[in-house]
Amino acid sequence: MGFFDFMTEDIAIDLGTANTLIIHNDKVVVDSPSIVARDRITGKITHVGKDANLMQGKTHENIKTIRPLKDGVIADFDASEKMISMFIKNIPALKKKMFTPALRMVVCIPSGITEVEMRAVKESCERVNGKEVYLIHEPMAAAIGIGIDIMQPKGNMIVDIGGGTTEIAVIALGGIVCDKSVKIAGDVFTNDIIYYMRTQHNLFVGESTAENIKIRVGAATDSLDAPPEDMSVQGRDLLTGKPKQVEVSYREIAKALDKSIQRIEDAVMETLSQTPPELAADIYNTGIYLAGGGSMLRGLDKRISLKTDLPVYIAEDPLKAVVRGTGMALKNIPKFRSILIK
Ligand SMILES: Nc1ncnc2c1ncn2[C@@H]1O[C@H](COP(=O)(O)OP(=O)(O)OP(=O)(O)O)[C@@H](O)[C@H]1O
Ligand SMILES: [Mg+2]
């Protein structure tokens, strides 16, 4: 341990399209929506995370809310860097420090990311004082977070359904054997609901409302064992222009999401068909693990299980599986060196 190690802090980041989570000293210290609000006149970022999220869809012309990540990768560099830096500065244990400490970071990235995008994430981290930055593929982090021993000669399939992307990967011997990343995940589900409400109910709803509908009455099948109650939804009537309210059932939302879920199923099937036979045999026994917020959609596990004829398990606390795994890799960098990208 060198002298400067005293001034180094370790953090693990899951920089997601929908949510950013940070682990510091074994604790999740940031769990916030990946969103910022920018003042259009001064160009300054005024709010981040939960505060900015509350403003979404309710802004006036001088203020704009931005989601800096799209499809799992950084779309607005300036906004994303400010967001990361503000999140880090607000970590209670670091706030007390007189000067910004050097950071040793492990950050996860989608498996379908390009070289250029990878470098961009790394550079962003370096600019927020990252002195030692490692990247880790999201499905790998999810697998570690779920508690799978990724180093063993045994195949495991992970499906991480986030906000921007669904990442499907077969992992064995500490490597990704085959994978697929599709841009169908929570955000697309939300847009499907907006479209459905507009075309079936003539009701114009915003993103936040559509996301609420997804969480309250979202479903992947129209035959749930424990169906949620119908939900009253308010929005603007497209014909009269007046505010109006309609009732929606989970069956309607299952219909609205059907095509998108089919595309996720197709991607899972395709990945399975590319899996080498010995690993396919393992997966027959181990089943499929789901992680990410999208995995909480009612009945999705059952639907994928019916489609693949495999057992499907949802990770414990699926929104945190990736950051948990990233944090575990950070704690044991030598053990995970072969899967960390320097
Ligand atoms: N109970 C729920 N049912 C359905 N979807 C949910 C539920 N809770 C959260 N979600 C959705 O999960 C998504 C966020 O998941 P997660 O935090 O795993 O994504 P992310 O890591 O930010 O995105 P990505 O990995 O694609 O970059 C959002 O689209 C959110 O609406
Ligand atoms: Mg994610």
mmCIF file of C-alpha atoms and ligand atoms in Angstrom:
data_model
loop_
_atom_site.group_PDB
_atom_site.id
_atom_site.type_symbol
_atom_site.label_atom_id
_atom_site.label_comp_id
_atom_site.label_asym_id
_atom_site.label_seq_id
_atom_site.Cartn_x
_atom_site.Cartn_y
_atom_site.Cartn_z
ATOM 1 C CA MET A 1 0.000 0.000 0.000
ATOM 2 C CA GLY A 2 1.498 3.306 -1.090
ATOM 3 C CA PHE A 3 1.146 6.595 0.748
ATOM 4 C CA PHE A 4 -1.342 7.888 -1.768
ATOM 5 C CA ASP A 5 -3.621 4.909 -1.211
ATOM 6 C CA PHE A 6 -4.784 6.661 1.944
ATOM 7 C CA MET A 7 -6.283 9.298 -0.235
ATOM 8 C CA THR A 8 -7.894 6.884 -2.660
ATOM 9 C CA GLU A 9 -11.538 5.948 -2.345
ATOM 10 C CA ASP A 10 -13.076 2.904 -3.996
ATOM 11 C CA ILE A 11 -16.424 3.191 -5.709
ATOM 12 C CA ALA A 12 -18.476 0.895 -7.916
ATOM 13 C CA ILE A 13 -20.901 2.440 -10.390
ATOM 14 C CA ASP A 14 -23.820 1.040 -12.335
ATOM 15 C CA LEU A 15 -24.389 3.867 -14.768
ATOM 16 C CA GLY A 16 -27.748 2.823 -16.153
ATOM 17 C CA THR A 17 -30.082 4.358 -18.697
ATOM 18 C CA ALA A 18 -32.813 4.603 -16.078
ATOM 19 C CA ASN A 19 -30.967 4.493 -12.733
ATOM 20 C CA THR A 20 -27.476 5.174 -11.464
ATOM 21 C CA LEU A 21 -26.310 3.259 -8.409
ATOM 22 C CA ILE A 22 -23.062 3.699 -6.552
ATOM 23 C CA ILE A 23 -21.494 1.498 -3.890
ATOM 24 C CA HIS A 24 -18.924 2.947 -1.501
ATOM 25 C CA ASN A 25 -17.612 1.093 1.558
ATOM 26 C CA ASP A 26 -19.942 -1.847 0.847
ATOM 27 C CA LYS A 27 -23.035 0.336 0.970
ATOM 28 C CA VAL A 28 -25.323 1.557 -1.807
ATOM 29 C CA VAL A 29 -24.849 5.289 -1.300
ATOM 30 C CA VAL A 30 -26.491 6.499 -4.504
ATOM 31 C CA ASP A 31 -29.666 5.043 -6.013
ATOM 32 C CA SER A 32 -31.126 7.723 -8.237
ATOM 33 C CA PRO A 33 -32.787 8.149 -11.606
ATOM 34 C CA SER A 34 -30.232 8.992 -14.327
ATOM 35 C CA ILE A 35 -31.614 12.407 -15.087
ATOM 36 C CA VAL A 36 -30.513 16.040 -14.824
ATOM 37 C CA ALA A 37 -32.222 19.399 -15.189
ATOM 38 C CA ARG A 38 -30.430 22.131 -17.102
ATOM 39 C CA ASP A 39 -31.148 25.861 -17.009
ATOM 40 C CA ARG A 40 -31.390 26.898 -20.631
ATOM 41 C CA ILE A 41 -30.265 30.458 -19.954
ATOM 42 C CA THR A 42 -27.119 29.786 -17.926
ATOM 43 C CA GLY A 43 -26.525 26.319 -19.381
ATOM 44 C CA LYS A 44 -25.866 25.061 -15.826
ATOM 45 C CA ILE A 45 -27.084 21.748 -14.453
ATOM 46 C CA THR A 46 -29.346 22.751 -11.584
ATOM 47 C CA HIS A 47 -30.731 19.423 -10.328
ATOM 48 C CA VAL A 48 -29.808 15.759 -10.576
ATOM 49 C CA GLY A 49 -31.430 12.448 -9.761
ATOM 50 C CA LYS A 50 -34.665 12.399 -7.793
ATOM 51 C CA ASP A 51 -35.037 16.198 -7.780
ATOM 52 C CA ALA A 52 -34.662 16.383 -11.547
ATOM 53 C CA ASN A 53 -36.992 13.423 -11.977
ATOM 54 C CA LEU A 54 -39.805 15.242 -10.182
ATOM 55 C CA MET A 55 -39.524 18.005 -12.752
ATOM 56 C CA GLN A 56 -39.852 15.682 -15.729
ATOM 57 C CA GLY A 57 -42.738 16.601 -18.025
ATOM 58 C CA LYS A 58 -43.510 19.662 -15.917
ATOM 59 C CA THR A 59 -40.797 22.036 -17.101
ATOM 60 C CA HIS A 60 -41.210 25.472 -18.685
ATOM 61 C CA GLU A 61 -39.123 26.934 -21.460
ATOM 62 C CA ASN A 62 -36.166 27.966 -19.284
ATOM 63 C CA ILE A 63 -35.528 24.567 -17.869
ATOM 64 C CA LYS A 64 -35.022 21.244 -19.552
ATOM 65 C CA THR A 65 -34.746 17.751 -18.137
ATOM 66 C CA ILE A 66 -32.255 15.477 -19.838
ATOM 67 C CA ARG A 67 -31.595 11.780 -19.566
ATOM 68 C CA PRO A 68 -27.900 11.665 -20.479
ATOM 69 C CA LEU A 69 -27.914 7.947 -21.308
ATOM 70 C CA LYS A 70 -29.791 6.333 -24.108
ATOM 71 C CA ASP A 71 -29.857 2.637 -24.986
ATOM 72 C CA GLY A 72 -27.351 1.975 -22.226
ATOM 73 C CA VAL A 73 -24.687 4.343 -23.527
ATOM 74 C CA ILE A 74 -23.839 7.982 -22.953
ATOM 75 C CA ALA A 75 -25.771 10.191 -25.361
ATOM 76 C CA ASP A 76 -25.020 13.566 -23.736
ATOM 77 C CA PHE A 77 -21.433 13.646 -22.480
ATOM 78 C CA ASP A 78 -21.513 16.947 -20.702
ATOM 79 C CA ALA A 79 -24.722 16.145 -18.831
ATOM 80 C CA SER A 80 -23.591 12.643 -17.902
ATOM 81 C CA GLU A 81 -20.247 13.813 -16.570
ATOM 82 C CA LYS A 82 -21.907 16.487 -14.440
ATOM 83 C CA MET A 83 -24.389 13.935 -13.221
ATOM 84 C CA ILE A 84 -21.700 11.445 -12.168
ATOM 85 C CA SER A 85 -19.644 14.156 -10.568
ATOM 86 C CA MET A 86 -22.613 15.544 -8.601
ATOM 87 C CA PHE A 87 -23.595 12.056 -7.452
ATOM 88 C CA ILE A 88 -20.039 11.371 -6.281
ATOM 89 C CA LYS A 89 -19.744 14.718 -4.516
ATOM 90 C CA ASN A 90 -22.935 13.982 -2.623
ATOM 91 C CA ILE A 91 -21.709 10.689 -1.169
ATOM 92 C CA PRO A 92 -21.863 11.523 2.566
ATOM 93 C CA ALA A 93 -18.453 10.019 3.441
ATOM 94 C CA LEU A 94 -16.751 11.939 0.630
ATOM 95 C CA LYS A 95 -18.597 15.186 1.257
ATOM 96 C CA LYS A 96 -16.742 15.570 4.561
ATOM 97 C CA LYS A 97 -13.338 15.462 2.863
ATOM 98 C CA MET A 98 -11.486 18.699 2.348
ATOM 99 C CA PHE A 99 -10.498 17.861 -1.200
ATOM 100 C CA THR A 100 -11.802 15.478 -3.823
ATOM 101 C CA PRO A 101 -10.105 12.120 -3.304
ATOM 102 C CA ALA A 102 -8.600 10.109 -6.133
ATOM 103 C CA LEU A 103 -10.969 7.343 -7.097
ATOM 104 C CA ARG A 104 -10.472 3.697 -7.891
ATOM 105 C CA MET A 105 -13.555 2.835 -9.878
ATOM 106 C CA VAL A 106 -15.255 -0.170 -11.386
ATOM 107 C CA VAL A 107 -17.954 0.879 -13.817
ATOM 108 C CA CYS A 108 -20.222 -1.421 -15.740
ATOM 109 C CA ILE A 109 -20.926 -1.150 -19.430
ATOM 110 C CA PRO A 110 -23.400 -2.888 -21.738
ATOM 111 C CA SER A 111 -21.954 -5.910 -23.513
ATOM 112 C CA GLY A 112 -22.850 -4.495 -26.938
ATOM 113 C CA ILE A 113 -20.846 -1.290 -26.443
ATOM 114 C CA THR A 114 -18.348 -0.163 -29.126
ATOM 115 C CA GLU A 115 -14.652 0.651 -28.534
ATOM 116 C CA VAL A 116 -15.371 4.356 -28.975
ATOM 117 C CA GLU A 117 -18.238 4.299 -26.494
ATOM 118 C CA MET A 118 -16.086 2.356 -24.046
ATOM 119 C CA ARG A 119 -13.339 4.949 -24.248
ATOM 120 C CA ALA A 120 -15.903 7.696 -23.741
ATOM 121 C CA VAL A 121 -17.148 6.139 -20.498
ATOM 122 C CA LYS A 122 -13.568 5.753 -19.293
ATOM 123 C CA GLU A 123 -12.640 9.333 -20.110
ATOM 124 C CA SER A 124 -15.717 10.624 -18.327
ATOM 125 C CA CYS A 125 -14.656 8.706 -15.227
ATOM 126 C CA GLU A 126 -11.117 10.036 -15.444
ATOM 127 C CA ARG A 127 -12.398 13.577 -15.587
ATOM 128 C CA VAL A 128 -14.253 13.084 -12.293
ATOM 129 C CA ASN A 129 -10.930 12.149 -10.682
ATOM 130 C CA GLY A 130 -10.887 8.451 -11.511
ATOM 131 C CA LYS A 131 -7.227 7.485 -11.209
ATOM 132 C CA GLU A 132 -7.717 3.778 -11.708
ATOM 133 C CA VAL A 133 -10.743 2.940 -13.803
ATOM 134 C CA TYR A 134 -11.906 -0.575 -14.648
ATOM 135 C CA LEU A 135 -14.866 -1.462 -16.793
ATOM 136 C CA ILE A 136 -16.949 -4.598 -16.440
ATOM 137 C CA HIS A 137 -19.598 -5.996 -18.761
ATOM 138 C CA GLU A 138 -23.074 -5.646 -17.316
ATOM 139 C CA PRO A 139 -24.220 -9.283 -17.614
ATOM 140 C CA MET A 140 -20.991 -10.359 -15.924
ATOM 141 C CA ALA A 141 -21.620 -7.928 -13.080
ATOM 142 C CA ALA A 142 -25.234 -9.112 -12.868
ATOM 143 C CA ALA A 143 -24.086 -12.744 -12.651
ATOM 144 C CA ILE A 144 -21.644 -11.958 -9.832
ATOM 145 C CA GLY A 145 -24.362 -9.934 -8.076
ATOM 146 C CA ILE A 146 -26.810 -12.828 -8.338
ATOM 147 C CA GLY A 147 -24.231 -15.001 -6.572
ATOM 148 C CA ILE A 148 -23.172 -17.197 -9.487
ATOM 149 C CA ASP A 149 -19.610 -18.474 -9.419
ATOM 150 C CA ILE A 150 -18.700 -17.176 -12.870
ATOM 151 C CA MET A 151 -15.257 -18.795 -12.905
ATOM 152 C CA GLN A 152 -16.473 -22.394 -12.816
ATOM 153 C CA PRO A 153 -16.642 -24.489 -16.016
ATOM 154 C CA LYS A 154 -20.412 -24.333 -16.030
ATOM 155 C CA GLY A 155 -22.757 -22.372 -18.271
ATOM 156 C CA ASN A 156 -25.222 -19.857 -16.862
ATOM 157 C CA MET A 157 -27.632 -17.649 -18.739
ATOM 158 C CA ILE A 158 -28.338 -14.119 -17.544
ATOM 159 C CA VAL A 159 -31.007 -11.808 -18.950
ATOM 160 C CA ASP A 160 -30.727 -8.227 -17.672
ATOM 161 C CA ILE A 161 -33.747 -6.160 -18.651
ATOM 162 C CA GLY A 162 -32.918 -2.552 -17.852
ATOM 163 C CA GLY A 163 -34.309 0.758 -19.042
ATOM 164 C CA GLY A 164 -32.481 1.036 -22.352
ATOM 165 C CA THR A 165 -31.270 -2.439 -23.216
ATOM 166 C CA THR A 166 -31.901 -6.088 -22.576
ATOM 167 C CA GLU A 167 -28.614 -7.911 -22.281
ATOM 168 C CA ILE A 168 -28.608 -11.640 -22.699
ATOM 169 C CA ALA A 169 -25.436 -13.583 -22.036
ATOM 170 C CA VAL A 170 -24.189 -17.088 -21.498
ATOM 171 C CA ILE A 171 -21.286 -17.037 -19.065
ATOM 172 C CA ALA A 172 -18.752 -19.770 -18.290
ATOM 173 C CA LEU A 173 -15.143 -19.874 -17.066
ATOM 174 C CA GLY A 174 -15.169 -16.152 -16.356
ATOM 175 C CA GLY A 175 -16.040 -15.201 -19.900
ATOM 176 C CA ILE A 176 -19.046 -14.331 -22.027
ATOM 177 C CA VAL A 177 -19.474 -17.248 -24.436
ATOM 178 C CA CYS A 178 -22.340 -15.800 -26.427
ATOM 179 C CA ASP A 179 -24.426 -12.725 -25.946
ATOM 180 C CA LYS A 180 -27.012 -10.497 -27.451
ATOM 181 C CA SER A 181 -28.030 -6.961 -26.644
ATOM 182 C CA VAL A 182 -31.357 -5.599 -27.863
ATOM 183 C CA LYS A 183 -32.671 -2.093 -27.464
ATOM 184 C CA ILE A 184 -35.991 -3.296 -26.108
ATOM 185 C CA ALA A 185 -36.385 -2.743 -22.376
ATOM 186 C CA GLY A 186 -38.227 -0.587 -19.837
ATOM 187 C CA ASP A 187 -38.192 2.611 -21.903
ATOM 188 C CA VAL A 188 -39.747 0.844 -24.882
ATOM 189 C CA PHE A 189 -42.388 -0.690 -22.592
ATOM 190 C CA THR A 190 -43.214 2.818 -21.352
ATOM 191 C CA ASN A 191 -43.527 4.114 -24.907
ATOM 192 C CA ASP A 192 -45.718 1.153 -25.824
ATOM 193 C CA ILE A 193 -48.064 2.213 -23.017
ATOM 194 C CA ILE A 194 -48.127 5.836 -24.189
ATOM 195 C CA TYR A 195 -48.987 4.629 -27.685
ATOM 196 C CA TYR A 196 -51.649 2.256 -26.419
ATOM 197 C CA MET A 197 -53.358 4.918 -24.312
ATOM 198 C CA ARG A 198 -53.353 7.292 -27.258
ATOM 199 C CA THR A 199 -54.711 4.874 -29.819
ATOM 200 C CA GLN A 200 -57.117 2.875 -27.632
ATOM 201 C CA HIS A 201 -58.337 5.514 -25.193
ATOM 202 C CA ASN A 202 -57.663 8.784 -27.027
ATOM 203 C CA LEU A 203 -55.758 9.724 -23.903
ATOM 204 C CA PHE A 204 -52.473 11.571 -24.018
ATOM 205 C CA VAL A 205 -50.302 10.596 -21.023
ATOM 206 C CA GLY A 206 -46.761 11.675 -20.163
ATOM 207 C CA GLU A 207 -43.753 9.466 -19.545
ATOM 208 C CA SER A 208 -44.028 9.501 -15.749
ATOM 209 C CA THR A 209 -47.680 8.479 -15.873
ATOM 210 C CA ALA A 210 -46.940 5.702 -18.355
ATOM 211 C CA GLU A 211 -44.152 4.422 -16.121
ATOM 212 C CA ASN A 212 -46.558 4.421 -13.158
ATOM 213 C CA ILE A 213 -49.033 2.402 -15.197
ATOM 214 C CA LYS A 214 -46.273 -0.080 -16.035
ATOM 215 C CA ILE A 215 -45.335 -0.515 -12.399
ATOM 216 C CA ARG A 216 -48.912 -0.592 -11.004
ATOM 217 C CA VAL A 217 -50.673 -2.711 -13.652
ATOM 218 C CA GLY A 218 -47.904 -3.813 -16.026
ATOM 219 C CA ALA A 219 -47.961 -7.445 -17.088
ATOM 220 C CA ALA A 220 -46.368 -9.759 -19.613
ATOM 221 C CA THR A 221 -49.337 -12.091 -19.868
ATOM 222 C CA ASP A 222 -53.108 -11.743 -19.695
ATOM 223 C CA SER A 223 -53.489 -14.651 -17.291
ATOM 224 C CA LEU A 224 -51.890 -13.683 -14.000
ATOM 225 C CA ASP A 225 -52.397 -15.729 -10.843
ATOM 226 C CA ALA A 226 -52.457 -12.642 -8.659
ATOM 227 C CA PRO A 227 -53.717 -9.813 -10.867
ATOM 228 C CA PRO A 228 -53.380 -6.190 -9.720
ATOM 229 C CA GLU A 229 -56.469 -4.005 -9.393
ATOM 230 C CA ASP A 230 -57.463 -1.787 -12.308
ATOM 231 C CA MET A 231 -55.899 1.653 -12.234
ATOM 232 C CA SER A 232 -57.437 5.085 -12.817
ATOM 233 C CA VAL A 233 -55.299 7.032 -15.236
ATOM 234 C CA GLN A 234 -55.537 10.760 -15.838
ATOM 235 C CA GLY A 235 -54.312 12.585 -18.916
ATOM 236 C CA ARG A 236 -55.501 14.843 -21.702
ATOM 237 C CA ASP A 237 -58.325 13.833 -24.011
ATOM 238 C CA LEU A 238 -56.978 14.041 -27.533
ATOM 239 C CA LEU A 239 -60.378 14.905 -29.004
ATOM 240 C CA THR A 240 -61.727 17.506 -26.599
ATOM 241 C CA GLY A 241 -58.439 18.754 -25.150
ATOM 242 C CA LYS A 242 -59.894 18.425 -21.627
ATOM 243 C CA PRO A 243 -58.301 16.481 -18.777
ATOM 244 C CA LYS A 244 -59.945 13.066 -18.464
ATOM 245 C CA GLN A 245 -59.705 9.804 -16.549
ATOM 246 C CA VAL A 246 -59.955 6.198 -17.715
ATOM 247 C CA GLU A 247 -59.630 2.817 -16.013
ATOM 248 C CA VAL A 248 -56.990 0.402 -17.289
ATOM 249 C CA SER A 249 -56.532 -3.254 -16.494
ATOM 250 C CA TYR A 250 -53.396 -5.351 -16.521
ATOM 251 C CA ARG A 251 -54.835 -7.302 -19.477
ATOM 252 C CA GLU A 252 -54.749 -4.164 -21.605
ATOM 253 C CA ILE A 253 -51.152 -3.461 -20.665
ATOM 254 C CA ALA A 254 -50.194 -7.050 -21.443
ATOM 255 C CA LYS A 255 -51.640 -6.454 -24.904
ATOM 256 C CA ALA A 256 -49.772 -3.150 -25.243
ATOM 257 C CA LEU A 257 -46.442 -4.789 -24.332
ATOM 258 C CA ASP A 258 -46.904 -8.048 -26.192
ATOM 259 C CA LYS A 259 -44.874 -7.244 -29.324
ATOM 260 C CA SER A 260 -41.906 -5.880 -27.387
ATOM 261 C CA ILE A 261 -41.846 -8.874 -25.053
ATOM 262 C CA GLN A 262 -41.975 -11.144 -28.067
ATOM 263 C CA ARG A 263 -38.798 -9.485 -29.334
ATOM 264 C CA ILE A 264 -37.077 -10.153 -26.014
ATOM 265 C CA GLU A 265 -38.222 -13.776 -26.168
ATOM 266 C CA ASP A 266 -36.862 -14.059 -29.711
ATOM 267 C CA ALA A 267 -33.497 -12.705 -28.577
ATOM 268 C CA VAL A 268 -33.390 -15.228 -25.709
ATOM 269 C CA MET A 269 -34.234 -18.053 -28.104
ATOM 270 C CA GLU A 270 -31.593 -16.902 -30.554
ATOM 271 C CA THR A 271 -28.921 -16.796 -27.849
ATOM 272 C CA LEU A 272 -29.924 -20.275 -26.685
ATOM 273 C CA SER A 273 -29.623 -21.561 -30.241
ATOM 274 C CA GLN A 274 -26.073 -20.209 -30.426
ATOM 275 C CA THR A 275 -25.004 -21.778 -27.138
ATOM 276 C CA PRO A 276 -22.466 -24.612 -27.470
ATOM 277 C CA PRO A 277 -24.096 -27.967 -26.585
ATOM 278 C CA GLU A 278 -22.142 -28.633 -23.377
ATOM 279 C CA LEU A 279 -23.177 -25.262 -21.993
ATOM 280 C CA ALA A 280 -26.740 -25.731 -23.223
ATOM 281 C CA ALA A 281 -26.797 -28.915 -21.150
ATOM 282 C CA ASP A 282 -25.734 -26.894 -18.098
ATOM 283 C CA ILE A 283 -28.407 -24.278 -18.715
ATOM 284 C CA TYR A 284 -30.995 -27.044 -18.955
ATOM 285 C CA ASN A 285 -30.185 -27.706 -15.306
ATOM 286 C CA THR A 286 -29.397 -24.214 -14.026
ATOM 287 C CA GLY A 287 -32.147 -22.335 -15.872
ATOM 288 C CA ILE A 288 -32.237 -18.646 -16.712
ATOM 289 C CA TYR A 289 -31.600 -15.779 -14.277
ATOM 290 C CA LEU A 290 -33.384 -12.474 -14.755
ATOM 291 C CA ALA A 291 -32.083 -9.153 -13.430
ATOM 292 C CA GLY A 292 -32.799 -5.442 -13.983
ATOM 293 C CA GLY A 293 -35.968 -3.464 -13.301
ATOM 294 C CA GLY A 294 -37.771 -4.913 -16.313
ATOM 295 C CA SER A 295 -37.613 -8.385 -14.780
ATOM 296 C CA MET A 296 -40.199 -7.246 -12.234
ATOM 297 C CA LEU A 297 -42.883 -7.006 -14.887
ATOM 298 C CA ARG A 298 -45.645 -9.340 -13.680
ATOM 299 C CA GLY A 299 -45.628 -12.743 -15.336
ATOM 300 C CA LEU A 300 -42.505 -12.152 -17.417
ATOM 301 C CA ASP A 301 -40.584 -14.963 -15.696
ATOM 302 C CA LYS A 302 -43.455 -17.359 -16.336
ATOM 303 C CA ARG A 303 -43.753 -16.280 -19.949
ATOM 304 C CA ILE A 304 -40.046 -16.792 -20.659
ATOM 305 C CA SER A 305 -40.169 -20.114 -18.855
ATOM 306 C CA LEU A 306 -43.069 -21.302 -21.049
ATOM 307 C CA LYS A 307 -41.302 -20.149 -24.188
ATOM 308 C CA THR A 308 -37.950 -21.784 -23.374
ATOM 309 C CA ASP A 309 -39.140 -24.762 -21.317
ATOM 310 C CA LEU A 310 -36.545 -23.792 -18.732
ATOM 311 C CA PRO A 311 -36.817 -22.736 -15.112
ATOM 312 C CA VAL A 312 -36.546 -18.945 -14.774
ATOM 313 C CA TYR A 313 -35.421 -17.183 -11.597
ATOM 314 C CA ILE A 314 -35.632 -13.497 -10.770
ATOM 315 C CA ALA A 315 -32.589 -12.130 -8.943
ATOM 316 C CA GLU A 316 -33.065 -10.945 -5.392
ATOM 317 C CA ASP A 317 -33.572 -7.174 -5.518
ATOM 318 C CA PRO A 318 -33.160 -7.173 -9.328
ATOM 319 C CA LEU A 319 -32.574 -3.405 -9.607
ATOM 320 C CA LYS A 320 -29.417 -3.779 -7.504
ATOM 321 C CA ALA A 321 -27.972 -7.018 -8.923
ATOM 322 C CA VAL A 322 -25.600 -5.244 -11.315
ATOM 323 C CA VAL A 323 -24.251 -2.736 -8.814
ATOM 324 C CA ARG A 324 -23.886 -5.486 -6.201
ATOM 325 C CA GLY A 325 -21.763 -7.497 -8.639
ATOM 326 C CA THR A 326 -19.782 -4.422 -9.642
ATOM 327 C CA GLY A 327 -19.108 -3.769 -5.957
ATOM 328 C CA MET A 328 -17.962 -7.351 -5.438
ATOM 329 C CA ALA A 329 -15.549 -7.063 -8.372
ATOM 330 C CA LEU A 330 -14.214 -3.811 -6.906
ATOM 331 C CA LYS A 331 -13.558 -5.513 -3.576
ATOM 332 C CA ASN A 332 -11.574 -8.257 -5.204
ATOM 333 C CA ILE A 333 -9.854 -6.781 -8.228
ATOM 334 C CA PRO A 334 -7.078 -9.446 -8.336
ATOM 335 C CA LYS A 335 -9.634 -12.278 -8.434
ATOM 336 C CA PHE A 336 -11.650 -10.651 -11.177
ATOM 337 C CA ARG A 337 -8.730 -9.156 -13.111
ATOM 338 C CA SER A 338 -9.394 -11.331 -16.153
ATOM 339 C CA ILE A 339 -12.886 -9.927 -16.607
ATOM 340 C CA LEU A 340 -12.099 -6.312 -15.766
ATOM 341 C CA ILE A 341 -11.202 -4.060 -18.684
ATOM 342 C CA LYS A 342 -8.471 -1.601 -17.829
HETATM 343 N N1 LIG B 1 -42.101 -3.162 -10.912
HETATM 344 C C1 LIG B 1 -41.666 -2.899 -12.150
HETATM 345 N N2 LIG B 1 -42.270 -3.460 -13.223
HETATM 346 C C2 LIG B 1 -41.851 -3.217 -14.454
HETATM 347 N N3 LIG B 1 -40.807 -2.415 -14.756
HETATM 348 C C3 LIG B 1 -40.172 -1.830 -13.732
HETATM 349 C C4 LIG B 1 -40.544 -2.045 -12.386
HETATM 350 N N4 LIG B 1 -39.727 -1.319 -11.585
HETATM 351 C C5 LIG B 1 -38.856 -0.683 -12.403
HETATM 352 N N5 LIG B 1 -39.121 -0.979 -13.699
HETATM 353 C C6 LIG B 1 -38.434 -0.486 -14.882
HETATM 354 O O1 LIG B 1 -37.090 -0.921 -14.874
HETATM 355 C C7 LIG B 1 -36.312 -0.010 -15.625
HETATM 356 C C8 LIG B 1 -35.059 0.348 -14.861
HETATM 357 O O2 LIG B 1 -34.325 -0.814 -14.613
HETATM 358 P P1 LIG B 1 -32.763 -0.720 -14.325
HETATM 359 O O3 LIG B 1 -32.510 0.236 -13.228
HETATM 360 O O4 LIG B 1 -32.298 -2.115 -14.186
HETATM 361 O O5 LIG B 1 -32.264 -0.089 -15.702
HETATM 362 P P2 LIG B 1 -30.859 0.594 -16.006
HETATM 363 O O6 LIG B 1 -29.793 -0.261 -15.425
HETATM 364 O O7 LIG B 1 -30.895 2.000 -15.575
HETATM 365 O O8 LIG B 1 -30.846 0.546 -17.608
HETATM 366 P P3 LIG B 1 -29.768 -0.110 -18.608
HETATM 367 O O9 LIG B 1 -29.203 -1.324 -17.924
HETATM 368 O O10 LIG B 1 -30.572 -0.465 -19.827
HETATM 369 O O11 LIG B 1 -28.792 0.957 -18.870
HETATM 370 C C9 LIG B 1 -37.174 1.217 -15.875
HETATM 371 O O12 LIG B 1 -37.615 1.223 -17.225
HETATM 372 C C10 LIG B 1 -38.322 1.019 -14.919
HETATM 373 O O13 LIG B 1 -39.513 1.601 -15.413
HETATM 374 MG MG MG B 2 -28.661 -1.827 -16.048
#
